[in-house]
Every structure is written in C-alpha cells, then in structure tokens.
Amino acid sequence: MSTHDNNGAPPVGQENINTDIVTLTRFLTEEQAKVPEATGDFTLLCHALQFAFKSIAYYIRRASLINLTGLAGSSNTTGDDQKKLDVIGNDIFISAMRGSGKCRILVSEEEEEVIVFDEHPYARYAVVCDPIDGSSNLDAGVSVGTIFGIFKLPDSVLGPENKVSPKDLLRPGTEMVASGFTMYGASAQLVITMQDGGVNGFTLENSLGEFILTHPNMRLPAKRAIYSVNEGNSSYWEEWTNAYFHSLKFPPEGQKPYSARYIGSMVADAYRTLLYGGVFAYPADSKSPKGKLRILYECAPMAMLFENAGGLAVNSRMERLLSVQPEHIHDKSGVFLGSKDEVQKIIDTYNKYKK
C-alpha cells in the first residue's frame, strides 16, 4: 500500500515542512520595499501593534486561570461594564503606542479623551482602536477581538511647537492609511489592509510567537445566503429593516431561506462574513437612533477591510460607510457590511421603502 492512498493526500500526522514562511514582519518589510518614499516609520508602528496583539492574545488565553474575567467595577464611555481584561488590553495598547515612538495621538474605546504623546512631537501617525471588542462574551469563551485604524497626520501638526487635538482625527475612513483587526479565537487571527491594497490574514503560531500569512489576498464571495444581526432588536427597527430581514427568512416559493449566524462579537461576526460571505448588520433603530457601533474605531476600519476585499459597507442611510465623518471621537453609526450583491439588496429595499 502506498503512503498516498487517500486521494493523494499524505497520511495523517505526516507534516510537510514549509521553510519559506511569510511572517507579518517579513510581509511588512516586503510591502515597505514597494514604496520608494517609505521611511520605515509605518513598519515600526505596525511592529508595535503586532506586539500589543500578541500580549493581549496571551492574557486572553490565560484570563480564566488568573481571574481576569470579572468586572473591574467601573463603566467605560458607552456604559459597558469594564472587565479587568478591558483595562489590561487598553493599558497594553497605550504603552505599545507610546513605546513605538511613531504614534502622536491615540483614541481608545476605553478612554473618554484622546491620549497625546507629546514626547514624540515628530511622530506622524494617529491610531484609533477598540482594544478588546466583545468582552462581555469573554466568560463564555466567545471570541473577542481588537479593531484598529491608522491615520497619517498632516505636516502642519508635527513638531514641538504644534499641538495635535481630537479634531485632527475627525476624518472619514477614506483617509485611513491602514486598518484591521485581530480575533482571539481558537487561534489569534490578524487581518490587515492598506489604503487601496488587498486584505491579508495572518495566524499567530504560538510556539514561534509569530503571525504567519495563512489567508493571502482575501476576497468576499459576491453573494452568500447568510445574515448576521441581533434579531432581539427587531421591535425597534424601522419598517424597511424588518421588511429586508423578513424577505431573507421567507423567500419566494421554491427558494431557500438564508441561514442566520450571530455571535454577538463584532470581530467574530465580521471575520466569518469576510471568509464565507453574506451580510453583517447592526442597524440604527428607535432605541439607538444614531446606531450602536463607533464610526472611528469600529465602522471605518471594518468598512475599509470589506471594500478592499471586494465587498460593500454602508450606514443606515445607505451612505458609503467610509465617507462618513464622525462628529466626535466616540460618534456612532448604523452598519451594513458584507458581500456586494447582498448589501446591494439592502440598498434596493431601503430605496423602495424610502421613495
């Protein structure tokens, strides 16, 4: 019997050794080489981010063992009870950004105000992040994640004589130079994209402590019969929103209804949607008329990933999510993102009802 009996695959337990591994570090170095005017600052900032993700992944893996899952006894800006892990994730992020020397201003979901690193007056990047998104699910072992976006600051705010302020960050997502998220699931998955670039997925190999390129050039299928939304809110939804989701569950005769998939952790739901296609939605409704998700560090980074992977992302007024300008750093929006054809159906339903 040959060793390759089952359809040419090697027997179980026989590992092919790949010695030409693309780590995130190598990937960033190769990307930098493609930009003649690059200074290396962005690459160094990404290395600091990478370390923050590895640290958070480590603490999340051990959270239940070392009692990090309980509440820290305070609420953050949006009234979510803060977990100890939220506080730790936030602290890790702040110190990584301060230590990078390349970040001048940081917005975190956990901090009411911006954090300015005036000790690095020539740092030209601004970072926005939700350090641990979905942490209310942590005790149940549900995947949580970090969402981030990076903006380049204008020359006019650089230098010790200039001040940088929150208004320098109230910009649409189209101006981000990069965005991404890390999902701390069965393994830590990092998905990152650059302005007008592709979307690449990396997996943390724990024994090497390296993020390895496992999902190069991610593309969303144009359509997929999966929807992801919190249906518990449907009594607050607008008429058109209810009509759209009703049409997925009760299609015309002979067609199959859509599958429902809702984890309740934005990163996990978005990651699944990115991989398999379909649509993820968090509509604005009568209870949250502005929407629930934050524009700067949840909506815009995800919208950039989805557009760069061939999908669409719009708000509850069907405006392109990436062009929405936040009014303040914690401003919110409704969100619909996913496969092109699926989001187009949402836009069509909206237009039909709003005429």
Tab-separated table of N, CA, C and O in Angstrom, residues 275-317:
chain	number	residue	atom	x	y	z
A	275	LEU	N	-14.836	35.727	5.516
A	275	LEU	CA	-14.396	34.426	4.998
A	275	LEU	C	-15.450	33.762	4.108
A	275	LEU	O	-15.134	33.239	3.048
A	276	TYR	N	-16.714	33.772	4.576
A	276	TYR	CA	-17.742	32.989	3.884
A	276	TYR	C	-18.672	33.826	3.027
A	276	TYR	O	-19.422	33.277	2.228
A	277	GLY	N	-18.687	35.147	3.240
A	277	GLY	CA	-19.654	35.985	2.548
A	277	GLY	C	-20.943	36.104	3.334
A	277	GLY	O	-21.077	35.555	4.431
A	278	GLY	N	-21.906	36.837	2.762
A	278	GLY	CA	-23.153	37.105	3.471
A	278	GLY	C	-23.167	38.555	3.916
A	278	GLY	O	-22.484	39.405	3.333
A	279	VAL	N	-23.930	38.834	4.962
A	279	VAL	CA	-24.041	40.224	5.405
A	279	VAL	C	-24.066	40.292	6.930
A	279	VAL	O	-24.663	39.441	7.600
A	280	PHE	N	-23.352	41.291	7.468
A	280	PHE	CA	-23.384	41.578	8.900
A	280	PHE	C	-24.048	42.941	9.064
A	280	PHE	O	-23.708	43.887	8.354
A	281	ALA	N	-25.007	43.027	9.989
A	281	ALA	CA	-25.723	44.289	10.154
A	281	ALA	C	-25.879	44.652	11.625
A	281	ALA	O	-26.088	43.785	12.472
A	282	TYR	N	-25.751	45.944	11.901
A	282	TYR	CA	-26.173	46.475	13.201
A	282	TYR	C	-26.895	47.785	12.889
A	282	TYR	O	-26.296	48.851	12.893
A	283	PRO	N	-28.207	47.679	12.552
A	283	PRO	CA	-28.923	48.870	12.093
A	283	PRO	C	-29.125	49.892	13.213
A	283	PRO	O	-29.204	49.520	14.384
A	284	ALA	N	-29.201	51.149	12.822
A	284	ALA	CA	-29.684	52.165	13.761
A	284	ALA	C	-31.171	51.879	13.968
A	284	ALA	O	-31.843	51.389	13.063
A	285	ASP	N	-31.692	52.162	15.170
A	285	ASP	CA	-33.107	51.884	15.427
A	285	ASP	C	-33.660	52.911	16.417
A	285	ASP	O	-32.968	53.858	16.790
A	286	SER	N	-34.901	52.714	16.841
A	286	SER	CA	-35.515	53.733	17.709
A	286	SER	C	-34.848	53.784	19.080
A	286	SER	O	-34.861	54.804	19.758
A	287	LYS	N	-34.208	52.686	19.482
A	287	LYS	CA	-33.522	52.666	20.776
A	287	LYS	C	-32.147	53.333	20.672
A	287	LYS	O	-31.693	53.991	21.608
A	288	SER	N	-31.474	53.118	19.527
A	288	SER	CA	-30.168	53.750	19.261
A	288	SER	C	-30.275	54.466	17.918
A	288	SER	O	-29.854	53.942	16.888
A	289	PRO	N	-30.885	55.675	17.932
A	289	PRO	CA	-31.175	56.348	16.651
A	289	PRO	C	-29.915	56.657	15.836
A	289	PRO	O	-29.971	56.739	14.614
A	290	LYS	N	-28.763	56.820	16.500
A	290	LYS	CA	-27.531	57.071	15.753
A	290	LYS	C	-26.855	55.768	15.359
A	290	LYS	O	-25.906	55.748	14.579
A	291	GLY	N	-27.317	54.645	15.937
A	291	GLY	CA	-26.614	53.384	15.741
A	291	GLY	C	-25.854	53.039	17.015
A	291	GLY	O	-25.830	53.814	17.972
A	292	LYS	N	-25.227	51.876	17.015
A	292	LYS	CA	-24.597	51.390	18.232
A	292	LYS	C	-23.081	51.319	18.108
A	292	LYS	O	-22.352	51.408	19.083
A	293	LEU	N	-22.576	51.126	16.882
A	293	LEU	CA	-21.137	50.922	16.706
A	293	LEU	C	-20.425	52.243	16.421
A	293	LEU	O	-20.961	53.116	15.755
A	294	ARG	N	-19.200	52.351	16.936
A	294	ARG	CA	-18.463	53.610	16.829
A	294	ARG	C	-17.812	53.757	15.449
A	294	ARG	O	-17.164	52.835	14.958
A	295	ILE	N	-18.006	54.924	14.864
A	295	ILE	CA	-17.540	55.173	13.489
A	295	ILE	C	-16.031	55.037	13.370
A	295	ILE	O	-15.512	54.334	12.506
A	296	LEU	N	-15.317	55.716	14.274
A	296	LEU	CA	-13.878	55.880	14.110
A	296	LEU	C	-13.095	54.578	14.238
A	296	LEU	O	-12.192	54.304	13.457
A	297	TYR	N	-13.445	53.771	15.244
A	297	TYR	CA	-12.595	52.596	15.500
A	297	TYR	C	-13.333	51.263	15.409
A	297	TYR	O	-12.785	50.228	15.763
A	298	GLU	N	-14.589	51.269	14.916
A	298	GLU	CA	-15.271	50.001	14.618
A	298	GLU	C	-15.753	50.008	13.170
A	298	GLU	O	-15.386	49.142	12.384
A	299	CYS	N	-16.567	51.003	12.825
A	299	CYS	CA	-17.166	51.034	11.479
A	299	CYS	C	-16.142	51.281	10.374
A	299	CYS	O	-16.076	50.519	9.400
A	300	ALA	N	-15.366	52.355	10.489
A	300	ALA	CA	-14.442	52.716	9.405
A	300	ALA	C	-13.392	51.633	9.133
A	300	ALA	O	-13.196	51.242	7.983
A	301	PRO	N	-12.716	51.109	10.181
A	301	PRO	CA	-11.720	50.064	9.887
A	301	PRO	C	-12.337	48.839	9.214
A	301	PRO	O	-11.773	48.290	8.255
A	302	MET	N	-13.522	48.416	9.686
A	302	MET	CA	-14.184	47.255	9.077
A	302	MET	C	-14.622	47.567	7.647
A	302	MET	O	-14.497	46.733	6.742
A	303	ALA	N	-15.134	48.775	7.433
A	303	ALA	CA	-15.588	49.164	6.094
A	303	ALA	C	-14.425	49.110	5.106
A	303	ALA	O	-14.573	48.643	3.973
A	304	MET	N	-13.252	49.563	5.542
A	304	MET	CA	-12.079	49.559	4.663
A	304	MET	C	-11.675	48.121	4.309
A	304	MET	O	-11.389	47.808	3.152
A	305	LEU	N	-11.699	47.245	5.297
A	305	LEU	CA	-11.383	45.830	5.040
A	305	LEU	C	-12.364	45.226	4.042
A	305	LEU	O	-11.967	44.545	3.096
A	306	PHE	N	-13.667	45.483	4.268
A	306	PHE	CA	-14.677	44.871	3.410
A	306	PHE	C	-14.621	45.414	1.987
A	306	PHE	O	-14.746	44.659	1.025
A	307	GLU	N	-14.422	46.720	1.840
A	307	GLU	CA	-14.318	47.279	0.480
A	307	GLU	C	-13.085	46.727	-0.237
A	307	GLU	O	-13.146	46.363	-1.410
A	308	ASN	N	-11.960	46.673	0.492
A	308	ASN	CA	-10.729	46.191	-0.139
A	308	ASN	C	-10.774	44.704	-0.463
A	308	ASN	O	-9.981	44.205	-1.249
A	309	ALA	N	-11.724	43.982	0.160
A	309	ALA	CA	-11.895	42.551	-0.139
A	309	ALA	C	-13.008	42.344	-1.171
A	309	ALA	O	-13.446	41.218	-1.397
A	310	GLY	N	-13.488	43.439	-1.765
A	310	GLY	CA	-14.490	43.322	-2.825
A	310	GLY	C	-15.927	43.387	-2.349
A	310	GLY	O	-16.852	43.113	-3.109
A	311	GLY	N	-16.137	43.767	-1.079
A	311	GLY	CA	-17.491	43.885	-0.554
A	311	GLY	C	-17.961	45.318	-0.499
A	311	GLY	O	-17.334	46.219	-1.077
A	312	LEU	N	-19.070	45.542	0.193
A	312	LEU	CA	-19.618	46.886	0.356
A	312	LEU	C	-19.898	47.131	1.837
A	312	LEU	O	-20.140	46.195	2.596
A	313	ALA	N	-19.901	48.419	2.216
A	313	ALA	CA	-20.232	48.786	3.596
A	313	ALA	C	-20.951	50.123	3.576
A	313	ALA	O	-20.442	51.112	3.035
A	314	VAL	N	-22.171	50.145	4.161
A	314	VAL	CA	-22.967	51.377	4.180
A	314	VAL	C	-23.529	51.601	5.582
A	314	VAL	O	-23.544	50.695	6.410
A	315	ASN	N	-23.990	52.834	5.831
A	315	ASN	CA	-24.643	53.125	7.119
A	315	ASN	C	-26.156	52.968	6.965
A	315	ASN	O	-26.645	52.517	5.927
A	316	SER	N	-26.909	53.367	7.977
A	316	SER	CA	-28.370	53.153	7.940
A	316	SER	C	-29.097	54.092	6.981
A	316	SER	O	-30.287	53.947	6.757
A	317	ARG	N	-28.370	55.057	6.404
A	317	ARG	CA	-28.971	55.916	5.365
A	317	ARG	C	-28.426	55.544	3.998
A	317	ARG	O	-28.563	56.290	3.034
